[in-house]
Amino acid sequence: MGRLTTHVLDTGSGKPAAGLRIELFRLDQGREKLLEVLTNDDGRCDAPLLDTDVFATGEYELLFHAGEYLDRTGQDLPSPKFLDVIPIRFGMAGDSHYHVPLLLSAFGYSTYRGS
């Protein structure tokens, strides 16, 4: 059964990134916005971004609004910030669980296909 999940960890503070806004788009036929969510106190979403009933093979994009989150952390950041909106484009095929986490700091990030 296919589904898509994510979580965000603030590696600069060593804590989950709570309240970070995430948008999900499908890219196969244009750019269709599917949803917008905020991470919870654990840096996760309260439900899968895509669950089995709406999961479909295709190309997708997650937009992580890191700049908004970093502004709320109280860090002394340059203007403009080095990171603002972080796009991650990826493909999903078959009925698998795709987990796309974001490890974030004010000056870098990484991602991978998690489990």
PDB file of N, CA and C in Angstrom, residues 8-110:
ATOM      1  N   VAL A   8      10.812  16.726   9.777  1.00  0.00           N
ATOM      2  CA  VAL A   8      11.877  17.720   9.668  1.00  0.00           C
ATOM      3  C   VAL A   8      12.589  17.822  11.011  1.00  0.00           C
ATOM      4  N   LEU A   9      13.902  17.677  10.964  1.00  0.00           N
ATOM      5  CA  LEU A   9      14.743  17.831  12.152  1.00  0.00           C
ATOM      6  C   LEU A   9      15.651  19.041  11.972  1.00  0.00           C
ATOM      7  N   ASP A  10      15.707  19.884  12.988  1.00  0.00           N
ATOM      8  CA  ASP A  10      16.577  21.053  12.990  1.00  0.00           C
ATOM      9  C   ASP A  10      17.917  20.611  13.565  1.00  0.00           C
ATOM     10  N   THR A  11      18.866  20.320  12.704  1.00  0.00           N
ATOM     11  CA  THR A  11      20.159  19.815  13.164  1.00  0.00           C
ATOM     12  C   THR A  11      20.981  20.897  13.853  1.00  0.00           C
ATOM     13  N   GLY A  12      20.662  22.170  13.610  1.00  0.00           N
ATOM     14  CA  GLY A  12      21.356  23.257  14.287  1.00  0.00           C
ATOM     15  C   GLY A  12      21.013  23.318  15.766  1.00  0.00           C
ATOM     16  N   SER A  13      19.765  23.028  16.083  1.00  0.00           N
ATOM     17  CA  SER A  13      19.333  23.074  17.480  1.00  0.00           C
ATOM     18  C   SER A  13      19.259  21.687  18.111  1.00  0.00           C
ATOM     19  N   GLY A  14      19.296  20.659  17.282  1.00  0.00           N
ATOM     20  CA  GLY A  14      19.176  19.299  17.793  1.00  0.00           C
ATOM     21  C   GLY A  14      17.756  18.936  18.199  1.00  0.00           C
ATOM     22  N   LYS A  15      16.768  19.635  17.627  1.00  0.00           N
ATOM     23  CA  LYS A  15      15.367  19.415  17.982  1.00  0.00           C
ATOM     24  C   LYS A  15      14.521  19.226  16.729  1.00  0.00           C
ATOM     25  N   PRO A  16      13.326  18.655  16.889  1.00  0.00           N
ATOM     26  CA  PRO A  16      12.387  18.602  15.770  1.00  0.00           C
ATOM     27  C   PRO A  16      12.003  20.025  15.352  1.00  0.00           C
ATOM     28  N   ALA A  17      11.737  20.209  14.073  1.00  0.00           N
ATOM     29  CA  ALA A  17      11.322  21.514  13.546  1.00  0.00           C
ATOM     30  C   ALA A  17       9.801  21.613  13.627  1.00  0.00           C
ATOM     31  N   ALA A  18       9.312  22.125  14.733  1.00  0.00           N
ATOM     32  CA  ALA A  18       7.872  22.254  14.956  1.00  0.00           C
ATOM     33  C   ALA A  18       7.332  23.493  14.256  1.00  0.00           C
ATOM     34  N   GLY A  19       6.158  23.357  13.638  1.00  0.00           N
ATOM     35  CA  GLY A  19       5.495  24.487  13.003  1.00  0.00           C
ATOM     36  C   GLY A  19       6.063  24.885  11.663  1.00  0.00           C
ATOM     37  N   LEU A  20       6.781  23.991  11.006  1.00  0.00           N
ATOM     38  CA  LEU A  20       7.334  24.284   9.685  1.00  0.00           C
ATOM     39  C   LEU A  20       6.280  23.976   8.626  1.00  0.00           C
ATOM     40  N   ARG A  21       6.017  24.944   7.755  1.00  0.00           N
ATOM     41  CA  ARG A  21       5.000  24.790   6.705  1.00  0.00           C
ATOM     42  C   ARG A  21       5.567  23.996   5.533  1.00  0.00           C
ATOM     43  N   ILE A  22       4.773  23.038   5.046  1.00  0.00           N
ATOM     44  CA  ILE A  22       5.161  22.186   3.923  1.00  0.00           C
ATOM     45  C   ILE A  22       4.026  22.177   2.906  1.00  0.00           C
ATOM     46  N   GLU A  23       4.386  22.322   1.630  1.00  0.00           N
ATOM     47  CA  GLU A  23       3.415  22.191   0.544  1.00  0.00           C
ATOM     48  C   GLU A  23       3.796  20.988  -0.306  1.00  0.00           C
ATOM     49  N   LEU A  24       2.806  20.280  -0.812  1.00  0.00           N
ATOM     50  CA  LEU A  24       3.024  19.141  -1.692  1.00  0.00           C
ATOM     51  C   LEU A  24       2.350  19.405  -3.026  1.00  0.00           C
ATOM     52  N   PHE A  25       3.115  19.189  -4.118  1.00  0.00           N
ATOM     53  CA  PHE A  25       2.617  19.376  -5.476  1.00  0.00           C
ATOM     54  C   PHE A  25       2.822  18.098  -6.283  1.00  0.00           C
ATOM     55  N   ARG A  26       1.908  17.827  -7.187  1.00  0.00           N
ATOM     56  CA  ARG A  26       2.088  16.778  -8.193  1.00  0.00           C
ATOM     57  C   ARG A  26       2.507  17.478  -9.473  1.00  0.00           C
ATOM     58  N   LEU A  27       3.508  16.918 -10.168  1.00  0.00           N
ATOM     59  CA  LEU A  27       4.111  17.601 -11.313  1.00  0.00           C
ATOM     60  C   LEU A  27       3.845  16.945 -12.657  1.00  0.00           C
ATOM     61  N   ASP A  28       3.146  15.844 -12.713  1.00  0.00           N
ATOM     62  CA  ASP A  28       3.010  15.081 -13.961  1.00  0.00           C
ATOM     63  C   ASP A  28       2.344  15.851 -15.096  1.00  0.00           C
ATOM     64  N   GLN A  29       1.293  16.551 -14.816  1.00  0.00           N
ATOM     65  CA  GLN A  29       0.577  17.295 -15.858  1.00  0.00           C
ATOM     66  C   GLN A  29       0.408  18.735 -15.386  1.00  0.00           C
ATOM     67  N   GLY A  30       1.486  19.486 -15.449  1.00  0.00           N
ATOM     68  CA  GLY A  30       1.480  20.818 -14.876  1.00  0.00           C
ATOM     69  C   GLY A  30       1.924  20.744 -13.430  1.00  0.00           C
ATOM     70  N   ARG A  31       1.471  21.698 -12.638  1.00  0.00           N
ATOM     71  CA  ARG A  31       1.865  21.757 -11.224  1.00  0.00           C
ATOM     72  C   ARG A  31       0.596  21.902 -10.398  1.00  0.00           C
ATOM     73  N   GLU A  32       0.183  20.813  -9.784  1.00  0.00           N
ATOM     74  CA  GLU A  32      -1.066  20.771  -9.026  1.00  0.00           C
ATOM     75  C   GLU A  32      -0.760  20.708  -7.527  1.00  0.00           C
ATOM     76  N   LYS A  33      -1.229  21.715  -6.799  1.00  0.00           N
ATOM     77  CA  LYS A  33      -1.032  21.713  -5.344  1.00  0.00           C
ATOM     78  C   LYS A  33      -2.010  20.731  -4.722  1.00  0.00           C
ATOM     79  N   LEU A  34      -1.452  19.779  -3.950  1.00  0.00           N
ATOM     80  CA  LEU A  34      -2.276  18.758  -3.318  1.00  0.00           C
ATOM     81  C   LEU A  34      -2.626  19.097  -1.881  1.00  0.00           C
ATOM     82  N   LEU A  35      -1.682  19.697  -1.157  1.00  0.00           N
ATOM     83  CA  LEU A  35      -1.974  20.028   0.238  1.00  0.00           C
ATOM     84  C   LEU A  35      -0.926  20.944   0.821  1.00  0.00           C
ATOM     85  N   GLU A  36      -1.259  21.469   1.998  1.00  0.00           N
ATOM     86  CA  GLU A  36      -0.352  22.288   2.795  1.00  0.00           C
ATOM     87  C   GLU A  36      -0.554  21.877   4.244  1.00  0.00           C
ATOM     88  N   VAL A  37       0.552  21.642   4.956  1.00  0.00           N
ATOM     89  CA  VAL A  37       0.482  21.201   6.346  1.00  0.00           C
ATOM     90  C   VAL A  37       1.556  21.906   7.168  1.00  0.00           C
ATOM     91  N   LEU A  38       1.407  21.835   8.485  1.00  0.00           N
ATOM     92  CA  LEU A  38       2.428  22.284   9.431  1.00  0.00           C
ATOM     93  C   LEU A  38       2.923  21.075  10.205  1.00  0.00           C
ATOM     94  N   THR A  39       4.220  21.047  10.477  1.00  0.00           N
ATOM     95  CA  THR A  39       4.746  19.967  11.301  1.00  0.00           C
ATOM     96  C   THR A  39       4.284  20.147  12.743  1.00  0.00           C
ATOM     97  N   ASN A  40       4.132  19.031  13.434  1.00  0.00           N
ATOM     98  CA  ASN A  40       3.721  19.073  14.844  1.00  0.00           C
ATOM     99  C   ASN A  40       4.955  19.254  15.742  1.00  0.00           C
ATOM    100  N   ASP A  41       4.767  19.128  17.043  1.00  0.00           N
ATOM    101  CA  ASP A  41       5.865  19.349  17.986  1.00  0.00           C
ATOM    102  C   ASP A  41       7.015  18.359  17.822  1.00  0.00           C
ATOM    103  N   ASP A  42       6.741  17.232  17.170  1.00  0.00           N
ATOM    104  CA  ASP A  42       7.762  16.222  16.919  1.00  0.00           C
ATOM    105  C   ASP A  42       8.399  16.381  15.537  1.00  0.00           C
ATOM    106  N   GLY A  43       8.068  17.479  14.820  1.00  0.00           N
ATOM    107  CA  GLY A  43       8.614  17.711  13.491  1.00  0.00           C
ATOM    108  C   GLY A  43       7.986  16.843  12.418  1.00  0.00           C
ATOM    109  N   ARG A  44       6.890  16.191  12.747  1.00  0.00           N
ATOM    110  CA  ARG A  44       6.201  15.293  11.818  1.00  0.00           C
ATOM    111  C   ARG A  44       4.840  15.864  11.451  1.00  0.00           C
ATOM    112  N   CYS A  45       4.225  15.267  10.467  1.00  0.00           N
ATOM    113  CA  CYS A  45       2.854  15.620  10.103  1.00  0.00           C
ATOM    114  C   CYS A  45       1.921  14.653  10.822  1.00  0.00           C
ATOM    115  N   ASP A  46       0.750  15.128  11.196  1.00  0.00           N
ATOM    116  CA  ASP A  46      -0.177  14.306  11.969  1.00  0.00           C
ATOM    117  C   ASP A  46      -0.739  13.126  11.182  1.00  0.00           C
ATOM    118  N   ALA A  47      -0.669  13.204   9.863  1.00  0.00           N
ATOM    119  CA  ALA A  47      -1.162  12.123   9.005  1.00  0.00           C
ATOM    120  C   ALA A  47      -0.241  12.029   7.793  1.00  0.00           C
ATOM    121  N   PRO A  48      -0.256  10.895   7.086  1.00  0.00           N
ATOM    122  CA  PRO A  48       0.541  10.813   5.855  1.00  0.00           C
ATOM    123  C   PRO A  48       0.160  11.928   4.880  1.00  0.00           C
ATOM    124  N   LEU A  49       1.126  12.410   4.131  1.00  0.00           N
ATOM    125  CA  LEU A  49       0.838  13.419   3.109  1.00  0.00           C
ATOM    126  C   LEU A  49      -0.028  12.827   2.006  1.00  0.00           C
ATOM    127  N   LEU A  50       0.286  11.617   1.628  1.00  0.00           N
ATOM    128  CA  LEU A  50      -0.550  10.837   0.707  1.00  0.00           C
ATOM    129  C   LEU A  50      -0.758   9.481   1.336  1.00  0.00           C
ATOM    130  N   ASP A  51      -1.985   9.054   1.420  1.00  0.00           N
ATOM    131  CA  ASP A  51      -2.303   7.740   1.957  1.00  0.00           C
ATOM    132  C   ASP A  51      -2.748   6.834   0.818  1.00  0.00           C
ATOM    133  N   THR A  52      -3.027   5.599   1.116  1.00  0.00           N
ATOM    134  CA  THR A  52      -3.311   4.598   0.092  1.00  0.00           C
ATOM    135  C   THR A  52      -4.445   4.987  -0.842  1.00  0.00           C
ATOM    136  N   ASP A  53      -5.428   5.725  -0.363  1.00  0.00           N
ATOM    137  CA  ASP A  53      -6.577   6.058  -1.208  1.00  0.00           C
ATOM    138  C   ASP A  53      -6.256   7.113  -2.259  1.00  0.00           C
ATOM    139  N   VAL A  54      -5.206   7.929  -2.072  1.00  0.00           N
ATOM    140  CA  VAL A  54      -4.858   8.959  -3.054  1.00  0.00           C
ATOM    141  C   VAL A  54      -3.434   8.819  -3.589  1.00  0.00           C
ATOM    142  N   PHE A  55      -2.703   7.821  -3.128  1.00  0.00           N
ATOM    143  CA  PHE A  55      -1.331   7.600  -3.595  1.00  0.00           C
ATOM    144  C   PHE A  55      -1.353   7.232  -5.070  1.00  0.00           C
ATOM    145  N   ALA A  56      -0.454   7.825  -5.848  1.00  0.00           N
ATOM    146  CA  ALA A  56      -0.356   7.504  -7.274  1.00  0.00           C
ATOM    147  C   ALA A  56       1.095   7.626  -7.726  1.00  0.00           C
ATOM    148  N   THR A  57       1.488   6.739  -8.625  1.00  0.00           N
ATOM    149  CA  THR A  57       2.802   6.831  -9.245  1.00  0.00           C
ATOM    150  C   THR A  57       2.919   8.179  -9.938  1.00  0.00           C
ATOM    151  N   GLY A  58       4.081   8.815  -9.824  1.00  0.00           N
ATOM    152  CA  GLY A  58       4.275  10.085 -10.501  1.00  0.00           C
ATOM    153  C   GLY A  58       5.426  10.875  -9.929  1.00  0.00           C
ATOM    154  N   GLU A  59       5.538  12.107 -10.422  1.00  0.00           N
ATOM    155  CA  GLU A  59       6.571  13.030  -9.968  1.00  0.00           C
ATOM    156  C   GLU A  59       5.933  14.067  -9.058  1.00  0.00           C
ATOM    157  N   TYR A  60       6.639  14.358  -7.952  1.00  0.00           N
ATOM    158  CA  TYR A  60       6.105  15.235  -6.919  1.00  0.00           C
ATOM    159  C   TYR A  60       7.161  16.241  -6.480  1.00  0.00           C
ATOM    160  N   GLU A  61       6.701  17.266  -5.774  1.00  0.00           N
ATOM    161  CA  GLU A  61       7.605  18.247  -5.193  1.00  0.00           C
ATOM    162  C   GLU A  61       7.095  18.616  -3.804  1.00  0.00           C
ATOM    163  N   LEU A  62       7.990  18.599  -2.844  1.00  0.00           N
ATOM    164  CA  LEU A  62       7.722  19.119  -1.505  1.00  0.00           C
ATOM    165  C   LEU A  62       8.426  20.461  -1.381  1.00  0.00           C
ATOM    166  N   LEU A  63       7.712  21.468  -0.884  1.00  0.00           N
ATOM    167  CA  LEU A  63       8.317  22.756  -0.586  1.00  0.00           C
ATOM    168  C   LEU A  63       8.334  22.919   0.922  1.00  0.00           C
ATOM    169  N   PHE A  64       9.519  22.984   1.474  1.00  0.00           N
ATOM    170  CA  PHE A  64       9.698  23.176   2.906  1.00  0.00           C
ATOM    171  C   PHE A  64       9.988  24.664   3.141  1.00  0.00           C
ATOM    172  N   HIS A  65       9.126  25.346   3.849  1.00  0.00           N
ATOM    173  CA  HIS A  65       9.274  26.784   4.092  1.00  0.00           C
ATOM    174  C   HIS A  65      10.181  27.010   5.304  1.00  0.00           C
ATOM    175  N   ALA A  66      11.449  26.750   5.069  1.00  0.00           N
ATOM    176  CA  ALA A  66      12.456  26.802   6.135  1.00  0.00           C
ATOM    177  C   ALA A  66      12.698  28.220   6.634  1.00  0.00           C
ATOM    178  N   GLY A  67      12.651  29.205   5.752  1.00  0.00           N
ATOM    179  CA  GLY A  67      12.916  30.585   6.148  1.00  0.00           C
ATOM    180  C   GLY A  67      11.946  31.068   7.212  1.00  0.00           C
ATOM    181  N   GLU A  68      10.663  30.773   7.036  1.00  0.00           N
ATOM    182  CA  GLU A  68       9.654  31.157   8.029  1.00  0.00           C
ATOM    183  C   GLU A  68       9.977  30.512   9.379  1.00  0.00           C
ATOM    184  N   TYR A  69      10.318  29.233   9.327  1.00  0.00           N
ATOM    185  CA  TYR A  69      10.664  28.503  10.557  1.00  0.00           C
ATOM    186  C   TYR A  69      11.908  29.109  11.209  1.00  0.00           C
ATOM    187  N   LEU A  70      12.952  29.346  10.420  1.00  0.00           N
ATOM    188  CA  LEU A  70      14.204  29.872  10.968  1.00  0.00           C
ATOM    189  C   LEU A  70      14.006  31.253  11.577  1.00  0.00           C
ATOM    190  N   ASP A  71      13.125  32.064  10.988  1.00  0.00           N
ATOM    191  CA  ASP A  71      12.828  33.376  11.576  1.00  0.00           C
ATOM    192  C   ASP A  71      12.306  33.233  12.997  1.00  0.00           C
ATOM    193  N   ARG A  72      11.492  32.223  13.241  1.00  0.00           N
ATOM    194  CA  ARG A  72      10.896  32.030  14.563  1.00  0.00           C
ATOM    195  C   ARG A  72      11.891  31.468  15.592  1.00  0.00           C
ATOM    196  N   THR A  73      13.030  30.953  15.146  1.00  0.00           N
ATOM    197  CA  THR A  73      13.984  30.363  16.086  1.00  0.00           C
ATOM    198  C   THR A  73      14.815  31.411  16.819  1.00  0.00           C
ATOM    199  N   GLY A  74      14.775  32.647  16.351  1.00  0.00           N
ATOM    200  CA  GLY A  74      15.508  33.717  17.031  1.00  0.00           C
ATOM    201  C   GLY A  74      16.985  33.773  16.713  1.00  0.00           C
ATOM    202  N   GLN A  75      17.418  33.026  15.715  1.00  0.00           N
ATOM    203  CA  GLN A  75      18.830  33.057  15.332  1.00  0.00           C
ATOM    204  C   GLN A  75      19.169  34.383  14.671  1.00  0.00           C
ATOM    205  N   ASP A  76      20.402  34.801  14.790  1.00  0.00           N
ATOM    206  CA  ASP A  76      20.883  36.009  14.118  1.00  0.00           C
ATOM    207  C   ASP A  76      21.278  35.606  12.702  1.00  0.00           C
ATOM    208  N   LEU A  77      20.358  35.772  11.758  1.00  0.00           N
ATOM    209  CA  LEU A  77      20.579  35.330  10.383  1.00  0.00           C
ATOM    210  C   LEU A  77      20.797  36.523   9.467  1.00  0.00           C
ATOM    211  N   PRO A  78      21.592  36.341   8.407  1.00  0.00           N
ATOM    212  CA  PRO A  78      21.800  37.433   7.456  1.00  0.00           C
ATOM    213  C   PRO A  78      20.513  37.696   6.665  1.00  0.00           C
ATOM    214  N   SER A  79      20.457  38.850   6.047  1.00  0.00           N
ATOM    215  CA  SER A  79      19.329  39.176   5.176  1.00  0.00           C
ATOM    216  C   SER A  79      19.884  39.478   3.798  1.00  0.00           C
ATOM    217  N   PRO A  80      19.485  38.762   2.782  1.00  0.00           N
ATOM    218  CA  PRO A  80      18.516  37.666   2.816  1.00  0.00           C
ATOM    219  C   PRO A  80      19.125  36.404   3.436  1.00  0.00           C
ATOM    220  N   LYS A  81      18.235  35.553   3.931  1.00  0.00           N
ATOM    221  CA  LYS A  81      18.677  34.281   4.504  1.00  0.00           C
ATOM    222  C   LYS A  81      19.298  33.402   3.420  1.00  0.00           C
ATOM    223  N   PHE A  82      20.246  32.581   3.820  1.00  0.00           N
ATOM    224  CA  PHE A  82      20.854  31.636   2.885  1.00  0.00           C
ATOM    225  C   PHE A  82      19.813  30.641   2.377  1.00  0.00           C
ATOM    226  N   LEU A  83      18.959  30.114   3.272  1.00  0.00           N
ATOM    227  CA  LEU A  83      17.899  29.191   2.891  1.00  0.00           C
ATOM    228  C   LEU A  83      16.547  29.807   3.190  1.00  0.00           C
ATOM    229  N   ASP A  84      15.637  29.671   2.245  1.00  0.00           N
ATOM    230  CA  ASP A  84      14.274  30.136   2.464  1.00  0.00           C
ATOM    231  C   ASP A  84      13.319  28.980   2.175  1.00  0.00           C
ATOM    232  N   VAL A  85      12.920  28.824   0.939  1.00  0.00           N
ATOM    233  CA  VAL A  85      12.048  27.708   0.560  1.00  0.00           C
ATOM    234  C   VAL A  85      12.920  26.619  -0.058  1.00  0.00           C
ATOM    235  N   ILE A  86      12.820  25.416   0.484  1.00  0.00           N
ATOM    236  CA  ILE A  86      13.635  24.297   0.004  1.00  0.00           C
ATOM    237  C   ILE A  86      12.751  23.349  -0.799  1.00  0.00           C
ATOM    238  N   PRO A  87      12.997  23.257  -2.128  1.00  0.00           N
ATOM    239  CA  PRO A  87      12.217  22.327  -2.946  1.00  0.00           C
ATOM    240  C   PRO A  87      12.912  20.964  -3.032  1.00  0.00           C
ATOM    241  N   ILE A  88      12.134  19.924  -2.896  1.00  0.00           N
ATOM    242  CA  ILE A  88      12.652  18.577  -3.109  1.00  0.00           C
ATOM    243  C   ILE A  88      11.734  17.901  -4.113  1.00  0.00           C
ATOM    244  N   ARG A  89      12.280  17.593  -5.293  1.00  0.00           N
ATOM    245  CA  ARG A  89      11.513  16.909  -6.341  1.00  0.00           C
ATOM    246  C   ARG A  89      11.921  15.454  -6.364  1.00  0.00           C
ATOM    247  N   PHE A  90      10.924  14.587  -6.501  1.00  0.00           N
ATOM    248  CA  PHE A  90      11.189  13.154  -6.443  1.00  0.00           C
ATOM    249  C   PHE A  90      10.089  12.409  -7.173  1.00  0.00           C
ATOM    250  N   GLY A  91      10.376  11.159  -7.518  1.00  0.00           N
ATOM    251  CA  GLY A  91       9.395  10.299  -8.169  1.00  0.00           C
ATOM    252  C   GLY A  91       8.997   9.161  -7.252  1.00  0.00           C
ATOM    253  N   MET A  92       7.753   8.741  -7.399  1.00  0.00           N
ATOM    254  CA  MET A  92       7.258   7.587  -6.642  1.00  0.00           C
ATOM    255  C   MET A  92       6.659   6.607  -7.632  1.00  0.00           C
ATOM    256  N   ALA A  93       7.042   5.340  -7.502  1.00  0.00           N
ATOM    257  CA  ALA A  93       6.546   4.299  -8.393  1.00  0.00           C
ATOM    258  C   ALA A  93       6.137   3.095  -7.566  1.00  0.00           C
ATOM    259  N   GLY A  94       5.039   2.502  -7.924  1.00  0.00           N
ATOM    260  CA  GLY A  94       4.594   1.312  -7.211  1.00  0.00           C
ATOM    261  C   GLY A  94       3.878   1.658  -5.926  1.00  0.00           C
ATOM    262  N   ASP A  95       3.551   0.644  -5.189  1.00  0.00           N
ATOM    263  CA  ASP A  95       2.803   0.810  -3.944  1.00  0.00           C
ATOM    264  C   ASP A  95       3.726   0.639  -2.749  1.00  0.00           C
ATOM    265  N   SER A  96       4.639   1.571  -2.587  1.00  0.00           N
ATOM    266  CA  SER A  96       5.603   1.512  -1.494  1.00  0.00           C
ATOM    267  C   SER A  96       5.375   2.672  -0.542  1.00  0.00           C
ATOM    268  N   HIS A  97       6.012   2.575   0.627  1.00  0.00           N
ATOM    269  CA  HIS A  97       6.031   3.704   1.553  1.00  0.00           C
ATOM    270  C   HIS A  97       7.228   4.568   1.200  1.00  0.00           C
ATOM    271  N   TYR A  98       6.973   5.815   0.855  1.00  0.00           N
ATOM    272  CA  TYR A  98       8.025   6.784   0.591  1.00  0.00           C
ATOM    273  C   TYR A  98       8.076   7.748   1.766  1.00  0.00           C
ATOM    274  N   HIS A  99       9.234   7.826   2.399  1.00  0.00           N
ATOM    275  CA  HIS A  99       9.447   8.750   3.508  1.00  0.00           C
ATOM    276  C   HIS A  99      10.555   9.704   3.087  1.00  0.00           C
ATOM    277  N   VAL A 100      10.250  10.998   3.053  1.00  0.00           N
ATOM    278  CA  VAL A 100      11.196  12.006   2.576  1.00  0.00           C
ATOM    279  C   VAL A 100      11.469  12.988   3.723  1.00  0.00           C
ATOM    280  N   PRO A 101      12.446  12.681   4.569  1.00  0.00           N
ATOM    281  CA  PRO A 101      12.761  13.576   5.684  1.00  0.00           C
ATOM    282  C   PRO A 101      13.676  14.723   5.246  1.00  0.00           C
ATOM    283  N   LEU A 102      13.659  15.781   6.037  1.00  0.00           N
ATOM    284  CA  LEU A 102      14.544  16.918   5.812  1.00  0.00           C
ATOM    285  C   LEU A 102      15.333  17.159   7.089  1.00  0.00           C
ATOM    286  N   LEU A 103      16.661  17.184   6.952  1.00  0.00           N
ATOM    287  CA  LEU A 103      17.565  17.558   8.037  1.00  0.00           C
ATOM    288  C   LEU A 103      18.013  18.977   7.729  1.00  0.00           C
ATOM    289  N   LEU A 104      17.720  19.913   8.614  1.00  0.00           N
ATOM    290  CA  LEU A 104      17.810  21.330   8.309  1.00  0.00           C
ATOM    291  C   LEU A 104      18.678  22.076   9.315  1.00  0.00           C
ATOM    292  N   SER A 105      19.473  23.016   8.817  1.00  0.00           N
ATOM    293  CA  SER A 105      20.111  24.034   9.646  1.00  0.00           C
ATOM    294  C   SER A 105      20.005  25.341   8.864  1.00  0.00           C
ATOM    295  N   ALA A 106      20.459  26.428   9.434  1.00  0.00           N
ATOM    296  CA  ALA A 106      20.341  27.728   8.760  1.00  0.00           C
ATOM    297  C   ALA A 106      21.180  27.813   7.485  1.00  0.00           C
ATOM    298  N   PHE A 107      22.195  26.948   7.359  1.00  0.00           N
ATOM    299  CA  PHE A 107      23.102  27.066   6.223  1.00  0.00           C
ATOM    300  C   PHE A 107      23.281  25.770   5.430  1.00  0.00           C
ATOM    301  N   GLY A 108      22.406  24.805   5.636  1.00  0.00           N
ATOM    302  CA  GLY A 108      22.491  23.578   4.870  1.00  0.00           C
ATOM    303  C   GLY A 108      21.338  22.652   5.175  1.00  0.00           C
ATOM    304  N   TYR A 109      21.164  21.664   4.298  1.00  0.00           N
ATOM    305  CA  TYR A 109      20.125  20.655   4.504  1.00  0.00           C
ATOM    306  C   TYR A 109      20.502  19.395   3.764  1.00  0.00           C
ATOM    307  N   SER A 110      19.858  18.313   4.142  1.00  0.00           N
ATOM    308  CA  SER A 110      20.011  17.067   3.402  1.00  0.00           C
ATOM    309  C   SER A 110      18.701  16.303   3.491  1.00  0.00           C
TER     310      SER A 110
END
